[in-house]
Short mmCIF file of C-alpha atoms in Angstrom, two decimals:
data_model
loop_
_atom_site.label_atom_id
_atom_site.label_comp_id
_atom_site.label_asym_id
_atom_site.label_seq_id
_atom_site.Cartn_x
_atom_site.Cartn_y
_atom_site.Cartn_z
CA LEU A 2 48.91 -85.70 -79.19
CA GLY A 3 48.86 -89.43 -79.22
CA ALA A 4 48.62 -91.14 -75.77
CA TRP A 5 49.64 -87.97 -74.14
CA PRO A 6 53.34 -88.52 -73.57
CA ALA A 7 55.37 -85.51 -73.43
CA ILE A 8 58.53 -85.94 -75.31
CA PRO A 9 57.66 -83.86 -78.53
CA SER A 10 59.50 -83.25 -81.83
CA CYS A 11 58.17 -80.74 -84.29
CA MET A 12 58.03 -81.00 -88.28
CA LEU A 13 57.94 -77.83 -90.40
CA ALA A 14 56.36 -78.66 -93.67
CA SER A 15 56.09 -76.36 -96.71
CA THR A 16 54.93 -76.83 -100.23
CA ALA A 17 56.06 -73.63 -101.40
CA ARG A 18 58.20 -70.68 -100.16
CA ALA A 19 55.29 -68.52 -99.12
CA PRO A 20 53.90 -66.93 -96.12
CA LEU A 21 51.63 -68.89 -93.41
CA LEU A 22 47.92 -69.17 -94.05
CA SER A 23 45.96 -66.18 -93.09
CA ARG A 24 42.70 -68.21 -91.60
CA SER A 25 40.63 -65.43 -93.03
CA LEU A 26 37.28 -67.12 -91.08
CA LEU A 27 36.86 -63.75 -89.35
CA PRO A 28 38.01 -60.89 -91.66
CA CYS A 29 37.54 -57.49 -90.62
CA VAL A 30 36.03 -55.04 -92.70
CA LEU A 31 38.76 -51.98 -92.87
CA LEU A 32 37.06 -49.13 -94.90
CA PRO A 33 39.32 -46.23 -96.11
CA CYS A 34 36.61 -43.76 -94.96
CA VAL A 35 32.86 -43.56 -93.41
CA LEU A 36 30.75 -40.67 -94.06
CA LEU A 37 28.82 -39.75 -91.27
CA PRO A 38 25.11 -39.32 -92.18
CA ARG A 39 23.62 -35.73 -91.99
CA THR A 40 20.63 -36.91 -89.69
CA SER A 41 23.21 -37.65 -86.98
CA PRO A 42 24.63 -34.66 -84.95
CA GLY A 43 26.67 -36.71 -82.78
CA PRO A 44 27.11 -36.60 -78.89
CA VAL A 45 25.06 -33.66 -77.33
CA GLY A 46 28.02 -32.28 -75.93
CA MET A 47 29.97 -32.51 -79.39
CA ALA A 48 26.75 -30.94 -81.05
CA GLN A 49 27.02 -28.07 -78.61
CA LYS A 50 30.39 -27.28 -79.10
CA THR A 51 31.21 -27.84 -82.96
CA ASN A 52 29.37 -27.80 -86.34
CA PRO A 53 28.63 -30.77 -88.53
CA GLN A 54 31.79 -30.53 -90.58
CA ASP A 55 33.91 -30.59 -87.28
CA ILE A 56 32.11 -33.46 -86.09
CA GLN A 57 32.53 -35.37 -89.38
CA ALA A 58 36.31 -34.35 -89.37
CA ALA A 59 36.61 -35.71 -85.75
CA LEU A 60 35.08 -38.87 -86.88
CA MET A 61 37.14 -39.41 -89.76
CA LYS A 62 40.19 -38.69 -87.78
CA GLU A 63 39.48 -41.48 -85.36
CA TYR A 64 38.46 -43.94 -87.96
CA GLN A 65 41.56 -43.42 -89.98
CA ALA A 66 43.86 -43.99 -86.61
CA ALA A 67 41.38 -46.89 -85.77
CA VAL A 68 42.14 -48.61 -89.24
CA ASN A 69 45.87 -47.80 -89.13
CA ALA A 70 46.28 -49.55 -85.58
CA HIS A 71 44.15 -52.41 -86.47
CA ARG A 72 46.32 -53.31 -89.68
CA GLN A 73 49.32 -52.84 -87.21
CA ASN A 74 48.13 -55.54 -84.97
CA ALA A 75 47.92 -52.75 -82.35
CA LEU A 76 44.54 -54.07 -80.74
CA ASP A 77 44.30 -52.16 -77.73
CA GLU A 78 44.96 -49.09 -79.53
CA ALA A 79 42.63 -49.60 -82.44
CA LEU A 80 39.82 -50.75 -79.92
CA ALA A 81 39.91 -47.65 -78.21
CA ARG A 82 39.96 -45.66 -81.42
CA TYR A 83 36.91 -47.77 -82.88
CA ARG A 84 34.91 -46.76 -79.50
CA ALA A 85 35.86 -43.14 -79.79
CA VAL A 86 34.05 -43.16 -83.42
CA LEU A 87 31.06 -44.95 -81.55
CA ASP A 88 30.71 -42.13 -79.11
CA ILE A 89 30.74 -39.88 -82.00
CA HIS A 90 28.34 -41.81 -83.91
CA GLU A 91 27.04 -45.32 -82.56
CA ALA A 92 25.15 -46.62 -85.85
CA ILE A 93 28.43 -47.70 -87.93
CA PRO A 94 28.15 -51.56 -88.78
CA ALA A 95 31.44 -51.75 -90.12
CA VAL A 96 33.04 -50.33 -86.80
CA HIS A 97 30.83 -52.66 -84.81
CA ASN A 98 32.08 -55.66 -87.05
CA ASN A 99 35.91 -54.58 -86.39
CA ILE A 100 35.22 -54.20 -82.64
CA ALA A 101 33.93 -57.84 -82.61
CA ALA A 102 36.95 -59.14 -84.46
CA ILE A 103 39.38 -57.56 -82.01
CA LEU A 104 37.36 -58.62 -79.04
CA LEU A 105 37.54 -62.27 -80.17
CA ALA A 106 41.22 -61.90 -80.89
CA GLN A 107 41.55 -60.86 -76.99
CA GLY A 108 39.31 -63.92 -75.96
CA SER A 109 36.20 -62.05 -75.40
CA ALA A 110 33.82 -64.20 -77.47
CA SER A 111 30.74 -63.22 -75.51
CA ALA A 112 31.47 -59.19 -76.27
CA ALA A 113 32.40 -60.01 -79.66
CA GLU A 114 29.05 -61.87 -80.59
CA THR A 115 27.28 -58.63 -79.04
CA SER A 116 28.96 -56.68 -81.57
CA TRP A 117 28.19 -58.37 -84.47
CA ARG A 118 24.59 -58.87 -83.38
CA ARG A 119 24.65 -55.10 -83.31
CA ALA A 120 26.27 -54.95 -86.64
CA VAL A 121 23.71 -56.96 -88.23
CA GLU A 122 20.84 -55.29 -86.50
CA LEU A 123 21.83 -51.86 -87.86
CA LYS A 124 22.56 -53.52 -91.39
CA PRO A 125 20.37 -56.72 -91.98
CA GLU A 126 22.31 -57.22 -95.33
CA TYR A 127 25.62 -56.97 -94.02
CA ALA A 128 26.93 -60.37 -95.51
CA GLU A 129 30.21 -60.13 -93.81
CA ALA A 130 28.93 -59.38 -90.19
CA HIS A 131 26.49 -62.14 -90.80
CA TYR A 132 29.31 -64.70 -91.84
CA ASN A 133 31.55 -63.61 -89.10
CA LEU A 134 28.60 -64.31 -86.64
CA ALA A 135 28.28 -67.85 -88.12
CA VAL A 136 31.62 -68.57 -87.74
CA LEU A 137 31.70 -67.67 -84.06
CA LEU A 138 28.60 -69.65 -83.30
CA SER A 139 29.80 -72.72 -85.40
CA GLU A 140 32.84 -72.60 -83.46
CA ARG A 141 31.01 -72.48 -80.09
CA ALA A 142 28.39 -75.45 -81.03
CA GLY A 143 30.24 -77.73 -78.53
CA ASP A 144 29.26 -76.16 -75.33
CA GLY A 145 26.09 -78.18 -74.60
CA GLU A 146 23.79 -76.78 -77.18
CA ALA A 147 25.17 -77.74 -80.25
CA GLU A 148 22.13 -78.29 -82.35
CA LEU A 149 20.56 -75.01 -81.40
CA VAL A 150 23.60 -73.03 -82.11
CA LEU A 151 24.53 -74.80 -85.51
CA SER A 152 21.01 -74.01 -86.52
CA GLU A 153 21.53 -70.44 -85.86
CA ALA A 154 25.17 -70.44 -87.47
CA GLU A 155 23.42 -72.02 -90.61
CA GLN A 156 20.77 -69.39 -90.60
CA HIS A 157 23.22 -66.41 -90.35
CA CYS A 158 25.37 -68.24 -93.06
CA SER A 159 22.67 -68.68 -95.18
CA THR A 160 21.79 -64.66 -94.94
CA ALA A 161 25.28 -64.04 -95.92
CA LEU A 162 24.94 -66.01 -99.10
CA LYS A 163 21.59 -64.69 -99.85
CA HIS A 164 23.10 -61.20 -100.10
CA ARG A 165 26.35 -62.41 -101.60
CA ALA A 166 25.88 -65.43 -103.65
CA ASP A 167 29.53 -65.84 -104.70
CA TYR A 168 30.79 -65.54 -101.15
CA VAL A 169 33.44 -68.30 -101.45
CA GLN A 170 34.10 -68.31 -97.56
CA ALA A 171 30.57 -68.70 -96.63
CA HIS A 172 29.77 -71.76 -98.85
CA HIS A 173 33.04 -73.28 -97.44
CA LEU A 174 31.97 -72.41 -93.91
CA MET A 175 28.42 -73.82 -94.75
CA GLY A 176 30.34 -77.18 -95.66
CA ASN A 177 31.87 -76.98 -92.05
CA ILE A 178 28.28 -76.58 -90.57
CA LEU A 179 26.72 -79.24 -92.22
CA MET A 180 29.34 -81.42 -91.50
CA SER A 181 29.04 -80.95 -87.58
CA LYS A 182 25.15 -81.52 -88.29
CA GLY A 183 26.23 -84.82 -89.64
CA LYS A 184 25.32 -84.14 -93.45
CA PRO A 185 28.34 -85.30 -95.07
CA ASP A 186 26.53 -85.29 -98.42
CA ALA A 187 25.35 -81.76 -98.48
CA ALA A 188 28.61 -80.36 -97.18
CA THR A 189 30.48 -82.00 -99.63
CA LYS A 190 28.18 -80.00 -101.98
CA SER A 191 29.22 -76.84 -100.25
CA TYR A 192 32.86 -77.49 -100.38
CA ALA A 193 32.70 -78.26 -104.17
CA LEU A 194 30.92 -75.02 -104.97
CA ALA A 195 33.29 -72.88 -102.86
CA GLU A 196 36.18 -74.28 -104.60
CA ALA A 197 34.39 -73.80 -108.05
CA LEU A 198 33.61 -70.39 -107.05
CA ALA A 199 37.10 -69.48 -106.05
CA THR A 200 38.59 -70.88 -108.90
CA SER A 201 36.37 -69.00 -111.63
CA LEU A 202 36.57 -65.79 -109.08
CA GLY A 203 40.56 -66.27 -108.61
CA VAL A 204 39.88 -65.97 -105.16
CA ASN A 205 42.49 -66.66 -102.50
CA ASN A 206 42.94 -66.38 -98.97
CA ALA A 207 46.58 -66.37 -98.39
CA ALA A 208 48.82 -63.59 -97.33
CA SER A 209 48.92 -60.77 -100.44
CA ALA A 210 51.75 -60.62 -102.99
CA SER A 211 53.47 -57.90 -101.09
CA ASP A 212 53.53 -60.06 -97.98
CA THR A 213 54.87 -62.93 -99.98
CA ASP A 214 57.69 -60.85 -101.44
CA ALA A 215 58.58 -59.43 -98.15
CA ILE A 216 59.30 -63.02 -97.07
CA LEU A 217 60.74 -64.68 -99.91
CA PRO A 218 64.42 -63.62 -98.57
CA THR A 219 63.77 -64.59 -95.22
CA PHE A 220 62.19 -67.93 -94.98
CA LEU A 221 64.40 -70.44 -93.78
CA ASP A 222 66.26 -72.80 -96.25
CA GLY A 223 66.74 -76.61 -96.14
CA VAL A 224 70.09 -76.54 -97.95
CA ARG A 225 70.14 -80.22 -98.42
CA VAL A 226 68.38 -83.21 -97.37
CA GLY A 227 70.49 -84.36 -94.12
CA HIS A 228 71.42 -81.00 -93.39
CA VAL A 229 71.63 -79.97 -89.80
CA GLN A 230 71.27 -76.35 -88.99
CA GLN A 231 70.80 -74.48 -85.35
CA LEU A 232 67.62 -72.53 -85.33
CA GLN A 233 67.14 -69.79 -82.65
CA LEU A 234 63.95 -69.86 -80.70
CA GLU A 235 62.06 -66.86 -79.00
CA ASP A 236 64.10 -67.14 -75.84
CA GLY A 237 67.13 -66.98 -77.21
CA THR A 238 67.92 -71.08 -77.03
CA THR A 239 68.71 -72.91 -80.30
CA ARG A 240 67.38 -76.38 -81.49
CA ALA A 241 68.58 -78.59 -84.27
CA ALA A 242 66.79 -78.98 -87.20
CA THR A 243 67.32 -81.49 -89.71
CA THR A 244 66.31 -81.33 -93.25
CA LEU A 245 64.28 -84.61 -94.35
CA ALA A 246 62.85 -83.56 -97.59
CA MET A 247 63.40 -80.09 -99.98
CA GLU A 248 60.18 -80.41 -102.26
CA PRO A 249 58.37 -80.28 -100.35
CA LEU A 250 60.61 -78.84 -97.67
CA ILE A 251 60.46 -80.57 -94.30
CA LEU A 252 62.49 -79.98 -91.03
CA LYS A 253 62.46 -82.03 -88.10
CA ILE A 254 63.29 -80.22 -84.84
CA GLU A 255 63.90 -81.97 -81.54
CA SER A 256 62.51 -81.39 -78.18
CA LEU A 257 60.26 -78.31 -79.14
CA LEU A 258 58.10 -78.41 -76.20
CA THR A 259 58.96 -79.22 -72.67
CA SER A 260 57.02 -81.62 -71.04
CA ASP A 261 55.33 -79.06 -68.52
CA GLU A 262 54.06 -77.51 -71.80
CA CYS A 263 52.44 -80.40 -73.33
CA ASP A 264 50.92 -81.04 -70.02
CA GLU A 265 49.29 -77.74 -69.97
CA LEU A 266 48.27 -78.06 -73.79
CA ILE A 267 46.46 -81.54 -72.99
CA SER A 268 45.00 -79.84 -69.77
CA LEU A 269 43.40 -76.84 -72.15
CA ALA A 270 42.37 -79.39 -74.87
CA ALA A 271 41.10 -82.43 -73.13
CA PRO A 272 37.78 -81.28 -72.08
CA ARG A 273 36.69 -79.76 -75.31
CA LEU A 274 37.81 -82.50 -78.07
CA LYS A 275 35.30 -83.21 -80.48
CA ALA A 276 35.33 -85.34 -83.37
CA SER A 277 37.52 -84.12 -86.10
CA LEU A 278 36.13 -82.72 -89.26
CA THR A 279 37.55 -82.86 -92.92
CA MET A 280 36.97 -80.58 -95.78
CA GLY A 281 36.50 -81.49 -99.51
CA ASN A 282 35.28 -84.90 -100.79
CA THR A 283 34.02 -85.69 -97.29
CA THR A 284 32.87 -89.11 -98.24
CA ALA A 285 36.12 -90.10 -99.21
CA ALA A 286 38.15 -89.49 -95.97
CA THR A 287 38.40 -91.52 -93.08
CA ARG A 288 39.32 -89.41 -89.86
CA THR A 289 38.50 -90.90 -86.29
CA SER A 290 40.65 -88.52 -84.40
CA SER A 291 39.29 -85.81 -81.69
CA SER A 292 40.50 -82.36 -81.89
CA VAL A 293 40.10 -78.59 -81.04
CA PHE A 294 41.37 -75.29 -81.96
CA LEU A 295 42.97 -73.56 -79.28
CA PRO A 296 42.93 -69.41 -79.72
CA ALA A 297 46.10 -67.91 -78.42
CA SER A 298 44.20 -65.30 -76.31
CA GLU A 299 43.32 -68.35 -73.97
CA ALA A 300 46.72 -68.95 -72.32
CA ALA A 301 50.04 -67.18 -72.22
CA LEU A 302 51.60 -70.65 -73.41
CA LEU A 303 49.92 -70.19 -76.65
CA VAL A 304 51.23 -67.02 -77.36
CA THR A 305 54.76 -68.08 -76.50
CA LEU A 306 54.28 -70.80 -79.28
CA GLN A 307 53.17 -68.59 -81.85
CA ARG A 308 56.54 -66.66 -80.95
CA ARG A 309 58.35 -69.84 -81.30
CA LEU A 310 56.80 -70.72 -84.53
CA ALA A 311 57.79 -67.33 -85.81
CA ALA A 312 61.31 -67.64 -84.91
CA LEU A 313 61.61 -71.09 -86.27
CA ALA A 314 60.17 -70.40 -89.66
CA GLN A 315 62.15 -67.24 -89.71
CA LEU A 316 58.96 -65.48 -90.82
CA PRO A 317 57.13 -62.03 -89.29
CA LEU A 318 55.24 -62.90 -85.91
CA THR A 319 52.20 -60.46 -87.70
CA LEU A 320 51.85 -63.31 -90.24
CA VAL A 321 51.89 -66.14 -87.61
CA LEU A 322 49.21 -64.12 -85.46
CA ARG A 323 46.71 -64.07 -88.50
CA SER A 324 47.36 -67.64 -89.08
CA GLU A 325 45.34 -70.70 -87.89
CA ASP A 326 44.89 -71.10 -83.99
CA LEU A 327 46.89 -74.09 -82.73
CA GLN A 328 44.90 -77.03 -83.32
CA VAL A 329 45.58 -80.29 -80.72
CA VAL A 330 44.40 -83.49 -82.11
CA HIS A 331 44.07 -86.73 -80.51
CA TYR A 332 44.22 -90.36 -81.25
CA ASP A 333 43.03 -93.48 -79.36
CA THR A 334 44.23 -96.63 -80.22
CA GLY A 335 42.63 -97.54 -83.41
CA SER A 336 41.96 -94.28 -84.54
CA THR A 337 42.71 -93.68 -88.00
CA PHE A 338 43.92 -90.44 -90.22
CA GLY A 339 42.95 -91.45 -93.99
CA MET A 340 43.88 -89.29 -96.49
CA HIS A 341 41.95 -85.81 -97.07
CA HIS A 342 42.73 -82.31 -97.82
CA ASP A 343 43.30 -79.68 -95.28
CA SER A 344 43.69 -77.16 -98.01
CA SER A 345 41.80 -75.66 -100.78
CA THR A 346 42.19 -72.95 -104.25
CA PHE A 347 41.15 -70.23 -102.16
CA GLN A 348 42.35 -71.31 -98.81
CA PRO A 349 45.75 -72.97 -99.41
CA ARG A 350 47.82 -74.35 -96.35
CA LEU A 351 51.11 -73.08 -97.44
CA LEU A 352 53.20 -74.17 -94.08
CA THR A 353 52.28 -76.20 -91.27
CA GLY A 354 54.30 -76.80 -88.02
CA ALA A 355 53.21 -80.04 -86.21
CA ALA A 356 54.48 -81.22 -82.68
CA TYR A 357 54.25 -85.00 -82.45
CA SER A 358 54.26 -86.67 -79.08
CA ILE A 359 56.47 -89.89 -79.40
#
């Protein structure tokens, strides 16, 4: 946010008419069914009242309801349903994994960590849960115990790769961790391996083809360079959007944020700024800014901005909710932003909304 003035404009830039990037750092495992082990009779009260088939049926009913609610982003309902599953049978690693993902989305990082630790305790070879725990720890590493937390994150990421050698996202995460530990050469190798595996395996973390098909007719149209259109925000007000380019599509939107909104973002971000990282060929990049990601669960304003971006880009809110958190980037006098990649084969950045203070 530059020198922190509060007269922002916004740019929307797209390389293709496609949905927002799904961050995919914390994938939840939505399994179609879970079989109750024969050795587990369920809670005592239920065991006294029903036979094993009834217990299994009750578990499956709650689990399917939880999955359906989770897919619809009805997180409170999904969380209640998952916990009902655990009331029937506590030792289901995938349910602990999904509960953790919801808790983190709701801002309960500590509770999420507890659930992920339980998931890997129940299933030590659970690569996805180790990966998710590594993500959580790596993003927590700025809280005064960076080296210790990063080392544990690296350990969990390594465990994920031990059990899934072709785990593209884990190789990419390892690159992030190594960069944070001041090992750019090793990080570059991890990023390169993630890219190579993604290309050979056809891995892509963008939204599904069905999502893309649903969005194509509704994504905003730049019309032509110089065209000015009125876009409606989430509160019913409008902003003028000027088309600066068509390929890629770039729109400039004036006065996206108010001065008070800028001040709140600054106050949320300033105490937690850390040196910005780069991905890909890290040794070729020059980036001397500081930055931080702000999860939407931390403040009502961040939720409002998600809705505002969805309205401006004319995209379903559910896609924006699954995308990257808001990143605040600060440049001091003399700070640089050299050319570098924030996108990759398996994790393409398809639309960026950037608010600049001028």
